[in-house]
XYZ file of C-alpha atoms in Angstrom:
610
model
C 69.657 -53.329 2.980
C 68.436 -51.740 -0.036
C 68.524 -48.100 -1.840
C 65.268 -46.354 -3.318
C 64.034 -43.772 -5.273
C 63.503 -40.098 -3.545
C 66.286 -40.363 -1.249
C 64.857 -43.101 0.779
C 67.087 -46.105 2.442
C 65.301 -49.200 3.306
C 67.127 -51.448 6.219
C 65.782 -54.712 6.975
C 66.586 -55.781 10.379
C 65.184 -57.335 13.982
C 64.089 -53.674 14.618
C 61.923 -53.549 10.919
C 59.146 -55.763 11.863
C 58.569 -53.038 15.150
C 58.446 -50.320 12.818
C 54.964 -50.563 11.138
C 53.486 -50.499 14.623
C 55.545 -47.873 15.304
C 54.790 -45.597 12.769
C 50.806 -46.364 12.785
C 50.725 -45.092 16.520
C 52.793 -42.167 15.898
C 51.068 -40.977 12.902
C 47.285 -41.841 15.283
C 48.804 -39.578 17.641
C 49.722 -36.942 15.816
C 46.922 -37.181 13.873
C 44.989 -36.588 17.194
C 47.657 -33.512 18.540
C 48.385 -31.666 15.719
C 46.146 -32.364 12.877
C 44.044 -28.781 13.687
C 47.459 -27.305 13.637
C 48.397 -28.676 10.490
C 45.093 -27.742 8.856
C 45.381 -23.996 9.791
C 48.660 -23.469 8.407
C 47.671 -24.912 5.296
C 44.474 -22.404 5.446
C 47.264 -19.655 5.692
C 48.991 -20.946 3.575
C 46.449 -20.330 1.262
C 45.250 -17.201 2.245
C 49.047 -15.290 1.918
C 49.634 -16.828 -1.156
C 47.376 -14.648 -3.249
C 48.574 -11.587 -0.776
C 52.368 -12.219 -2.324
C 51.575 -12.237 -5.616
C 49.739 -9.259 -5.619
C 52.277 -7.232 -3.615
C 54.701 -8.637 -5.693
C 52.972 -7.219 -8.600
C 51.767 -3.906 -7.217
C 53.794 -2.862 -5.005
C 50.810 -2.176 -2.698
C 52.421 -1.332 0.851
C 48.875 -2.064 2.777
C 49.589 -5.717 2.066
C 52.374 -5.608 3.573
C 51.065 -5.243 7.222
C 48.659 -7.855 6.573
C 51.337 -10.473 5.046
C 53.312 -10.133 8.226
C 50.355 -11.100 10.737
C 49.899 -14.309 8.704
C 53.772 -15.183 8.606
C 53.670 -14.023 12.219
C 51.042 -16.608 12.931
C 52.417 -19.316 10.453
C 55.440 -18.776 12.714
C 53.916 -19.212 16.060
C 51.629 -22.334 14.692
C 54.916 -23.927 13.440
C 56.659 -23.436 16.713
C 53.717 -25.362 18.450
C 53.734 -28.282 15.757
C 57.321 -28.776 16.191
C 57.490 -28.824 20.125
C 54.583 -31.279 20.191
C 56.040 -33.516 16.983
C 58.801 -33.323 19.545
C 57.487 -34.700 22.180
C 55.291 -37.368 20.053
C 58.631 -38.409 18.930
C 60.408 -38.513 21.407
C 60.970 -41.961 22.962
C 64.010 -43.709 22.502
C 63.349 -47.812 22.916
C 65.854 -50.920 22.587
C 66.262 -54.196 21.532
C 66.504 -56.284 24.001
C 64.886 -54.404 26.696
C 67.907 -52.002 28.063
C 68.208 -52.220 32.392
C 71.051 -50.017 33.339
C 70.440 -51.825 37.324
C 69.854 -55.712 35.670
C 72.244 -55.801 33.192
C 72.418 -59.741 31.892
C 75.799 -61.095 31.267
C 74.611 -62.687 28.394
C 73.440 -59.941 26.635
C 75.889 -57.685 25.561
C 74.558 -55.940 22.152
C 72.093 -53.601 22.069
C 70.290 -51.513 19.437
C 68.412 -48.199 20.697
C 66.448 -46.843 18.085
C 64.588 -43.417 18.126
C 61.562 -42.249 15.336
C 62.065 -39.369 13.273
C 58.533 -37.297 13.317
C 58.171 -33.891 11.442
C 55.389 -32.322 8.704
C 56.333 -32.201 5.120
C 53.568 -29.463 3.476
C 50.347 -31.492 1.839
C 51.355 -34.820 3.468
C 49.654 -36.514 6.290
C 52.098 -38.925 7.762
C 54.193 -37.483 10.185
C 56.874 -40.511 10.765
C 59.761 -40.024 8.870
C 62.029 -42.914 9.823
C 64.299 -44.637 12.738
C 67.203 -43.340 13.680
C 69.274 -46.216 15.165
C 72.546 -46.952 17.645
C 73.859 -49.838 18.358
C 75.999 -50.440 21.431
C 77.671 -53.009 23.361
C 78.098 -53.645 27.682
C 80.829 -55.720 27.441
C 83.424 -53.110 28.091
C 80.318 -52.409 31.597
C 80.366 -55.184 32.621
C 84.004 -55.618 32.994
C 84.438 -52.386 34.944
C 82.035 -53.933 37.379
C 83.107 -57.148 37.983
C 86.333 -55.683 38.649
C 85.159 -53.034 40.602
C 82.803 -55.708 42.832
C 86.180 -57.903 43.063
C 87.885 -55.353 44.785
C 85.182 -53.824 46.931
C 84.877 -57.486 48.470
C 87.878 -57.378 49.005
C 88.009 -54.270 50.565
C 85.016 -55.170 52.806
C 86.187 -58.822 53.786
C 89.373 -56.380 55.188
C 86.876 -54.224 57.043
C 84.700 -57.255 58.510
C 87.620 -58.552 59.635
C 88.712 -55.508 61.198
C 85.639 -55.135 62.802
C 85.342 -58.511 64.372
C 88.345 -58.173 66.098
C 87.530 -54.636 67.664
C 84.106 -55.968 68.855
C 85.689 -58.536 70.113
C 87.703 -56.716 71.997
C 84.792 -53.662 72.900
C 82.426 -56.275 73.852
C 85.087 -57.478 76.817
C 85.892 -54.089 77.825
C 81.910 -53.337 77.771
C 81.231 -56.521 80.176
C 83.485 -55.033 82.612
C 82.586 -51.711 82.462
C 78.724 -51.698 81.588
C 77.606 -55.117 81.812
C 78.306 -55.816 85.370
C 76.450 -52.466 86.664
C 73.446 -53.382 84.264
C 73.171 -56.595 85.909
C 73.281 -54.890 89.237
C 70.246 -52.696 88.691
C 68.262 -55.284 86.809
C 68.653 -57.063 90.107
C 67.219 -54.088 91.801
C 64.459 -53.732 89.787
C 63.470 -57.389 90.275
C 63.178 -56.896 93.515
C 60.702 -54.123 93.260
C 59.012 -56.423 90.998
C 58.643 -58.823 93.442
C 57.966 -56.945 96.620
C 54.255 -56.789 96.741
C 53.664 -54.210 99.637
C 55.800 -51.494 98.517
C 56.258 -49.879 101.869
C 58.749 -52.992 102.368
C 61.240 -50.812 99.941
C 61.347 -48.500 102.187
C 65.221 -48.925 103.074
C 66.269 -50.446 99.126
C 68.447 -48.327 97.101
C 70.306 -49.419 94.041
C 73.875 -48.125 94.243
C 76.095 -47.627 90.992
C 78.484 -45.179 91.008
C 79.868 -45.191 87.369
C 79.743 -41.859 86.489
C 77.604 -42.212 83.549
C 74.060 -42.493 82.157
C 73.539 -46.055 84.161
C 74.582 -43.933 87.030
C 72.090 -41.438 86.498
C 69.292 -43.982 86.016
C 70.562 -45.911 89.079
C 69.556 -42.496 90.885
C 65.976 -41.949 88.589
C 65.200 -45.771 89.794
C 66.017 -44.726 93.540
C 63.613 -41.895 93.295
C 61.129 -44.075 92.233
C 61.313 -46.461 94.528
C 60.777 -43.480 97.239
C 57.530 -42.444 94.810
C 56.384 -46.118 95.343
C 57.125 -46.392 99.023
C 54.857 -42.346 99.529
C 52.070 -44.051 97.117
C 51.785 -47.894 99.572
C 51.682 -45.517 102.616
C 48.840 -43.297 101.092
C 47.150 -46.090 99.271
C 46.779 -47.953 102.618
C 45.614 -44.456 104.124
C 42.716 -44.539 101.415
C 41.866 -48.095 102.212
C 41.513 -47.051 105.749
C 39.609 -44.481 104.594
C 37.094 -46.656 102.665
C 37.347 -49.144 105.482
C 36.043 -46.093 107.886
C 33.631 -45.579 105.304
C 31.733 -49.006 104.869
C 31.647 -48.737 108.768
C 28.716 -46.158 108.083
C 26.891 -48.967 105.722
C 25.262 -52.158 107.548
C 27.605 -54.809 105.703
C 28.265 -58.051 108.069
C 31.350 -58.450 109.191
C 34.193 -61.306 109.560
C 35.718 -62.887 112.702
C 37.742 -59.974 112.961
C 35.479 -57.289 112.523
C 36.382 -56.360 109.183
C 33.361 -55.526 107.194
C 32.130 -57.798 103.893
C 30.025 -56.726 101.093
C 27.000 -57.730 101.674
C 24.083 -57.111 104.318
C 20.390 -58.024 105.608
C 17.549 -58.486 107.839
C 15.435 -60.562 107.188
C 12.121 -61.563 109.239
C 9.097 -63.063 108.861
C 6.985 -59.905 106.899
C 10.161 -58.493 104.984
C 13.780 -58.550 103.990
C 16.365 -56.289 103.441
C 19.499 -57.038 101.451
C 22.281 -54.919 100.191
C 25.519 -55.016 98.289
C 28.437 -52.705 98.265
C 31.763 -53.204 96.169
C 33.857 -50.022 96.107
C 35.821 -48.996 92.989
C 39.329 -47.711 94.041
C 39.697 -45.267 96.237
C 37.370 -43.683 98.217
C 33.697 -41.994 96.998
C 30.104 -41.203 97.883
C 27.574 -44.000 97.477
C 26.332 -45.298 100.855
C 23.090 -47.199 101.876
C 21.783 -48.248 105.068
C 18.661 -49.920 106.422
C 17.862 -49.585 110.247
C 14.656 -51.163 112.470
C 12.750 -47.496 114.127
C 10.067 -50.082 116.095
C 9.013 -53.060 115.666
C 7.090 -52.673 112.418
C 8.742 -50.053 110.805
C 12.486 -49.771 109.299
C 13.814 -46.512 107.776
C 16.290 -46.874 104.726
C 18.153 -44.808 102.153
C 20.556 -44.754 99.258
C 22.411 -42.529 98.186
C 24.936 -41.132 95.151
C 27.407 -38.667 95.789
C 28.804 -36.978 92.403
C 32.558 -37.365 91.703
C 34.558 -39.387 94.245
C 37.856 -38.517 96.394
C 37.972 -37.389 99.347
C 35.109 -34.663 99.169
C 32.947 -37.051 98.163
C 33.300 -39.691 101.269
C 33.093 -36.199 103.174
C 29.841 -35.436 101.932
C 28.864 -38.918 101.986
C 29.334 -39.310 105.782
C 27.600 -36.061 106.564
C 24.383 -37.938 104.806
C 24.814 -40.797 106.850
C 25.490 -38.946 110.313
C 22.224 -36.995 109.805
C 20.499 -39.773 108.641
C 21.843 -42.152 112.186
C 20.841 -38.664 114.171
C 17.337 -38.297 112.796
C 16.408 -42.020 113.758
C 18.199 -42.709 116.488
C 15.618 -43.199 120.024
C 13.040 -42.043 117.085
C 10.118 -43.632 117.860
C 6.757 -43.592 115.458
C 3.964 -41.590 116.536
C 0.617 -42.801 116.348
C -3.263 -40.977 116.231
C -5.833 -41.626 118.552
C -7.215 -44.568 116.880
C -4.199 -45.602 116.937
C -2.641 -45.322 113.229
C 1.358 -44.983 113.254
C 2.184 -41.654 112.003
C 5.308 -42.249 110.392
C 8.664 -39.651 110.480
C 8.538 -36.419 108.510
C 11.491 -37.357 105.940
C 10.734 -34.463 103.577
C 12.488 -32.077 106.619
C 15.103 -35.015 107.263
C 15.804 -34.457 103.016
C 15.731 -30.447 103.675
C 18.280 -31.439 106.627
C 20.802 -32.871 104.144
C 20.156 -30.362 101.926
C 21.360 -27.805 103.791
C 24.275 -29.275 105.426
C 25.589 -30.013 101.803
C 24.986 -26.528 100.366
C 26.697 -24.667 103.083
C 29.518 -27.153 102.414
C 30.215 -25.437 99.676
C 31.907 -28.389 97.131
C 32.377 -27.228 93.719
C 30.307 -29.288 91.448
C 29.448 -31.824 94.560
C 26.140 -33.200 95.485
C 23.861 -35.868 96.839
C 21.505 -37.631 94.780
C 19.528 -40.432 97.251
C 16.062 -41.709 98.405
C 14.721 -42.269 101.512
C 12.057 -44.272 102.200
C 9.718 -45.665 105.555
C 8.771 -48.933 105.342
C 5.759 -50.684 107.501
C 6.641 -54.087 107.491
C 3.293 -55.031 108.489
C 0.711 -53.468 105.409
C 3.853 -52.770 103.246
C 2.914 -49.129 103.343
C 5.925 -47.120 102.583
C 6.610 -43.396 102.543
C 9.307 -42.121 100.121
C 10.925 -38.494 99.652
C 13.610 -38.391 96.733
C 16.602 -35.529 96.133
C 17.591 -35.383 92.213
C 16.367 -39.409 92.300
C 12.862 -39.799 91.534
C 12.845 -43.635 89.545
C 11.919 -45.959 91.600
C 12.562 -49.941 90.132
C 9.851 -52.495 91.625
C 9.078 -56.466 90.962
C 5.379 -55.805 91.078
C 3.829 -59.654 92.338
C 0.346 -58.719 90.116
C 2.481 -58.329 86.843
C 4.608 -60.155 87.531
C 7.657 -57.938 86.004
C 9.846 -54.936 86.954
C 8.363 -51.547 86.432
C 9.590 -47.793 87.490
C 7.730 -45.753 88.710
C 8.228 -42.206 89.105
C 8.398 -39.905 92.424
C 8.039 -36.301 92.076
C 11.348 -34.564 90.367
C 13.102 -32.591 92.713
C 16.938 -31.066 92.569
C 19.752 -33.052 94.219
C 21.179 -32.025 97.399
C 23.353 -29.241 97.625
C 22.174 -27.685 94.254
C 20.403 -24.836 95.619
C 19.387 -23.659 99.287
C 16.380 -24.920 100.667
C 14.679 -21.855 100.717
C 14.993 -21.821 97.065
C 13.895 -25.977 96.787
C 10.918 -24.739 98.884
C 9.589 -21.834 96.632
C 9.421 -25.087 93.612
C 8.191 -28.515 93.927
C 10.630 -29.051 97.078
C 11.197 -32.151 98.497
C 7.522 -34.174 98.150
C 7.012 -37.173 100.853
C 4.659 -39.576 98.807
C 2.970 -42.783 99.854
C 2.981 -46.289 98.078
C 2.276 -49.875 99.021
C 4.696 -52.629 98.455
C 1.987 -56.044 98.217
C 3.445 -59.200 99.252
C 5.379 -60.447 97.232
C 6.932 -57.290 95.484
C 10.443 -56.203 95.538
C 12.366 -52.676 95.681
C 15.082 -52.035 94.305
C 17.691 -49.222 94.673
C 20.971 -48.885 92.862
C 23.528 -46.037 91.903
C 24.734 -45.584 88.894
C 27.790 -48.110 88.885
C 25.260 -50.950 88.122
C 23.250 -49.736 85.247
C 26.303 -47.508 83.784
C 29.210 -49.940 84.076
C 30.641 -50.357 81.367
C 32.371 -52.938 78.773
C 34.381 -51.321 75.674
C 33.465 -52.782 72.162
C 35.990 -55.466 70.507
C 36.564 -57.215 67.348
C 37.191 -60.297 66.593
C 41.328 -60.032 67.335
C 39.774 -58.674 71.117
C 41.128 -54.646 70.382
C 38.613 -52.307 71.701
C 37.178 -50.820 68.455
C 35.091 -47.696 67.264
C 32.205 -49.621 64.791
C 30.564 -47.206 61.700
C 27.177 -47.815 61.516
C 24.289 -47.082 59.416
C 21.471 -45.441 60.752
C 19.358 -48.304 60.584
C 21.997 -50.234 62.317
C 22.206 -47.892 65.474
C 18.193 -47.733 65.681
C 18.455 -51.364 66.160
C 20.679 -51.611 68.884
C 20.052 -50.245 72.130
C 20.640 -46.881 73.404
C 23.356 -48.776 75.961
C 25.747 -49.500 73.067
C 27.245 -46.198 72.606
C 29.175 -46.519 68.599
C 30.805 -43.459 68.430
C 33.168 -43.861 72.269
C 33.358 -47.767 71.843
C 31.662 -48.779 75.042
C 28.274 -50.668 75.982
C 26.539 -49.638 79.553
C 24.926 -52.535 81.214
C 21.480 -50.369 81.287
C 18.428 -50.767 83.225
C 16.913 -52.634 80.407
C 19.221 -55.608 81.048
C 18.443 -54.992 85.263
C 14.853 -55.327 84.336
C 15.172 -58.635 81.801
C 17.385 -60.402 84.409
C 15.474 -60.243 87.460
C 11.978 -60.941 85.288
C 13.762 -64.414 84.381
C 14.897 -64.681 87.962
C 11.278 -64.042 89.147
C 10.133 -66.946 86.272
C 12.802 -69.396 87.210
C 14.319 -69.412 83.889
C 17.768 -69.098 82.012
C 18.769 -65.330 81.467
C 20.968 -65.114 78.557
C 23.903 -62.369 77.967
C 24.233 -60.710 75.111
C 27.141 -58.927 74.740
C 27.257 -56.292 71.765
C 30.453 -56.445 69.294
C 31.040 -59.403 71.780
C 34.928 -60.737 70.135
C 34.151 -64.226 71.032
C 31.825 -65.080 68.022
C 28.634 -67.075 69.346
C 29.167 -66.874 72.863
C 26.499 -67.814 74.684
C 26.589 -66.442 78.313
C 23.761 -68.474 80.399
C 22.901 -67.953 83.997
C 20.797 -71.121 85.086
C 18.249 -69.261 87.721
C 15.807 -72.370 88.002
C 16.459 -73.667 91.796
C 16.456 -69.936 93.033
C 13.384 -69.255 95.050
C 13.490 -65.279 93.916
C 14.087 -64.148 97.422
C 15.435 -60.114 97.546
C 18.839 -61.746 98.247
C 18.999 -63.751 94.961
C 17.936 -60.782 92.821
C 20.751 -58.401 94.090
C 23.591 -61.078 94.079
C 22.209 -62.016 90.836
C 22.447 -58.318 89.172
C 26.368 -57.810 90.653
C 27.435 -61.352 89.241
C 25.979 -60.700 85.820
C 27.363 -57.342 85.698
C 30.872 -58.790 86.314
C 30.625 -61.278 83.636
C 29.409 -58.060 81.121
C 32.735 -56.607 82.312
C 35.359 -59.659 81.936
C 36.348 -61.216 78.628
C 38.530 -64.274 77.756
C 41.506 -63.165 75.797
C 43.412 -66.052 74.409
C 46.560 -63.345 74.922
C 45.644 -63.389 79.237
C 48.727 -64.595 81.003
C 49.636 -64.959 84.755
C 50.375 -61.653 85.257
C 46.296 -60.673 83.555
C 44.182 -61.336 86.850
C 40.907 -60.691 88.217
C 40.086 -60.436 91.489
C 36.401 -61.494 92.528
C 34.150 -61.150 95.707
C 33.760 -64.934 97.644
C 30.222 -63.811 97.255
C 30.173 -63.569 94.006
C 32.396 -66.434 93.078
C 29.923 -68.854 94.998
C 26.527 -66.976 93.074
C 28.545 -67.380 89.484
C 30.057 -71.434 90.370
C 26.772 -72.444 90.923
C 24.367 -70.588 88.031
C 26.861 -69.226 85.677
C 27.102 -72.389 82.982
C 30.359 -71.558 81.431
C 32.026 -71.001 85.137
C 34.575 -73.239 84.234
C 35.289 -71.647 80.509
C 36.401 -68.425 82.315
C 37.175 -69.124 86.206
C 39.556 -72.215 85.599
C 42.836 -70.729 86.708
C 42.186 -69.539 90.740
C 45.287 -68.876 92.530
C 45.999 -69.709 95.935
C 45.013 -67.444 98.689
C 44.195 -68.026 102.662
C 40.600 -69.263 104.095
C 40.108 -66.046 105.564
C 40.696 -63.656 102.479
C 37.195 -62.658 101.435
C 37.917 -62.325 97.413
C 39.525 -65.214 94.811
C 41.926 -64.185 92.542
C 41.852 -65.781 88.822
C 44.851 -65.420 86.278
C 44.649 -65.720 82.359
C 41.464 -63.129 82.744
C 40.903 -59.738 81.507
C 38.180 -57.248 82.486
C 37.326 -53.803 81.842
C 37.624 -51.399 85.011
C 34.624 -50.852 87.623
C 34.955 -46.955 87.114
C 31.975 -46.740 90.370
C 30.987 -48.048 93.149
C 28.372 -51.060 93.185
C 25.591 -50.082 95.341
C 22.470 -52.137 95.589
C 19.381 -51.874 98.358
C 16.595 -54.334 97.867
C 13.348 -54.909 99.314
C 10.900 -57.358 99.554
C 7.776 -57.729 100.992
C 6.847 -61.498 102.408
């Protein structure tokens, strides 16, 4: 330590070589801050300076005024210097590095130190000195360990304490609570594991504790008589599909229950059709039935929405549609030419049975068509369905063709169809060799939702250039891909070649998957093209998640299982875990599966002409 000249005191310590740093950032900043402050109180300084002296010698009072509004000024600038010399200088900093929540029992001494920062007139440094304190912890750290001495202490009582009353809670708990939990988790496992829920009928869980677990005893019970009311009216909906598919020419089993699949088939053409219903009960139908001996009426058709009014409306279509060709026979002209049925007035007959109806929001979408099986001549009349998918032999690829547009059923009153377009019969020719096909929406818009890599359905942002590159099926902004007719149309033109269709799945979250249906020992028949659409729209639906368990299952048509096991080439990457089930059950169930929900029915109508 050492004195100097003009009141200064020099003090050499392990805070000195901090200080030169110190005071070069201060004086920077204050140079920065305040140095425009600084220079105008100098400038009025300079200006009042001459004003005093002359009103000192004078006596003039109209100097006075103008003295004032300087000092006033002077005032107000020197308020603002200090405050912000204030906070410049303020920070307070110690050696070592002070932690009031890590304090190191090794470090007990500690200097804070503090600049000093104000303006002396005509200088330009504004760091005046240090102002340091030094202090010491040990007297802390004491306090504390004392302090955390006794509050172990203390706690180790408390723990102790504790123990011994949950000890003693936990036995009183396992004869009060315990015991009735165990009851009703017994009582739930058995609604677990009934599997026709009607059987509950007569189960109740009984606790009568008085309490919550009481009370939820009672909620459980109420459910159970929920479950039992939802069996009875889900088996009243499965006889009503049942009654249903008894309208559509499916084959049936040794018992008379109907399957999901039917045909005719004879030597100049062959119809085949599949139907797998979504749950419940709904609208889409088809049929195909022999008028003579060369010609065959058929039609499919769509119902909008599903429930109950829906199967309603769907077996008025097919009652009119049995009436108009049953004992029907086909007229023919004096040469001899077979004059086939008027189905524009059978489509006006629909039409008006579904209007006067009257369901909100409910109509009919279908085609009918005449077919000579013979020249292949066939007569088609549409209602709000005027694409019409064919194989044509010549191309040899799928094309659609358009019948004239017309309203569905039920839109509007005939009358009102009639004073339009109405309901146009129009001629074609199917040539050997070419194929129709009819399908309702829940083919081409099923749907698969779009996953990432960790299989969680996600919502992709794309560029534009992205989405124009990507077919309109894949729909970014709700997360789903339809299956689209463009896939319908790629499939069965490989089919037709005898080739390997590939799958691509959009966003698919199995990286690389290749998806290859082997269609080379197929002979294309109408058969093998509708089997083959169904089973490729199932795999677009299902997905191998390494989470599937036991309990994840999906339940597939015999059909269908025998189509996929014998074209599908990774079969046994996603169909290795079948459960049991009996000879006669007409679908397999496989675990460790996932798929997204058929949200429609699966109606296809093909036809080919030998």
């Amino acid at each position: 330590d050492k004195a100097t000249s003009s009141g200064t005191y020099l003090m050499d310590d392990f805070i000195s070589p901090r200080i030169s740093a110190l005071q070069e950032s201060i004086n920077t900043k204050a140079e920065s801050e305040v140095s425009a402050i600084s220079a105008e109180i100098e400038r009025l300084n300079e200006q009042v300076e001459p004003l005093v002296s002359k009103f000192i010698r004078t006596g003039d009072a109209s100097l006075e005024e103008s003295i004032n509004d300087i000092q006033n000024e002077l005032r107000d600038l020197d308020t603002e210097l200090n405050a912000r010399l204030y906070d410049i200088g303020n920070q307070v900093s110690s050696f070592p590095q002070y932690n009031s929540e890590d304090l190191d029992d090794n470090i007990t001494q500690y200097t804070f130190y503090k600049p000093i920062v104000f303006r002396s007139q005509n200088d330009k440094s504004y760091f005046r000195g240090v102002v340091r304190l030094g202090i010491s912890t040990d007297g802390i750290l004491t306090t504390i360990t004392a302090s955390s001495e006794q509050l172990i202490k203390i706690i180790a009582v408390i723990a102790a304490a504790a123990i011994v009353l949950g000890i003693l809670g936990a036995l009183i708990l396992a004869s009060i609570i315990v015991k009735p939990i165990n009851k009703l988790v017994r009582g739930v496992e058995v609604i677990r594991d009934t599997e026709d829920k009607e059987d509950l009928k007569d189960h109740e869980i009984i606790i009568k504790t008085g309490d919550e677990l009481s009370v939820l005893a009672d909620t459980v019970n109420q459910m159970i008589d929920n479950l039992v009311e939802a069996a009875s009216a889900n088996k009243l909906l499965t006889v009503g599909k049942e009654v249903q598919k008894k309208f559509i020419p499916l084959e049936e089993d040794s018992t008379g229950n109907k399957l999901s699949t039917g045909k005719e088939d004879n030597e100049n053409v062959e119809f085949f059709g599949y139907y797998e219903g979504a749950r419940g009960v709904s609208g889409d139908y088809f049929d195909f039935r022999k008028i003579d001996d060369v010609h065959y009426a058929a039609i499919k058709c769509d119902v909008a929405g599903k429930g109950v009014p829906a199967s309603l409306i769907m077996v008025e279509v097919a009652t009119i549609f049995l009436n108009f060709f049953r004992n029907r026979k086909i007229v023919k002209t004096k040469s001899g030419k077979p004059v086939p049925p008027n189905i524009s007035e059978l489509t006006y007959s629909i039409n008006d049975l579904v209007e006067e109806v009257g369901f909100t929001g409910r109509f009919a979408a279908f085609t009918i068509a005449i077919v000579n099986s013979l020249t292949g001549d066939i007569f088609l009349c549409n209602a709000g369905d005027n694409l019409v998918h064919i194989f044509d032999s010549s191309q040899q690829k799928m094309i659609i063709k358009e019948l004239p547009e017309s309203p569905a059923s039920g839109v509007f009153p005939s009358d009102m169809v009639r004073m339009g377009k109405g309901f146009v019969q129009v001629k074609d020719r199917l040539k050997p060799g070419d194929c129709l096909l009819m399908f309702t929406d829940g083919l081409e818009e099923a749907q698969r939702h779009l996953r990432g890599s960790d299989f969680k359905v996600l919502k992709p942002e794309v560029t534009d250039e992205e989405r124009s590159s990507m077919p309109e099926s894949v729909n970014h902004d709700d997360g789903f891909e339809e299956f689209g007719v463009w896939r319908i149309q790629e499939l069965i033109n490989t089919l037709k070649a005898g080739g390997q269709y590939t799958l691509h799945k959009y966003y698919n979250p199995v990286a690389d998957e290749s998806l290859i249906f082997d269609f080379s020992d197929l002979e294309g028949t109408i058969e093998d093209i509708v089997l083959a659409c169904v089973s490729v729209e199932r795999i677009f639906r299902i997905y191998p998640d390494p989470s599937a368990g036991p309990d994840d299952r999906v339940r597939v048509d015999k059909v269908i299982v025998k189509f996929l096991e014998e074209h599908f080439n990774q079969w046994n990457v996603y169909f290795s875990n079948p459960l049991p089930g009996k000879d006669e059950d007409h679908y397999i169930t496989f675990s460790h599966l996932k798929e997204d929900d058929q949200y429609d029915d699966l109606t296809v109508l093909g036809i080919s002409k030998k």
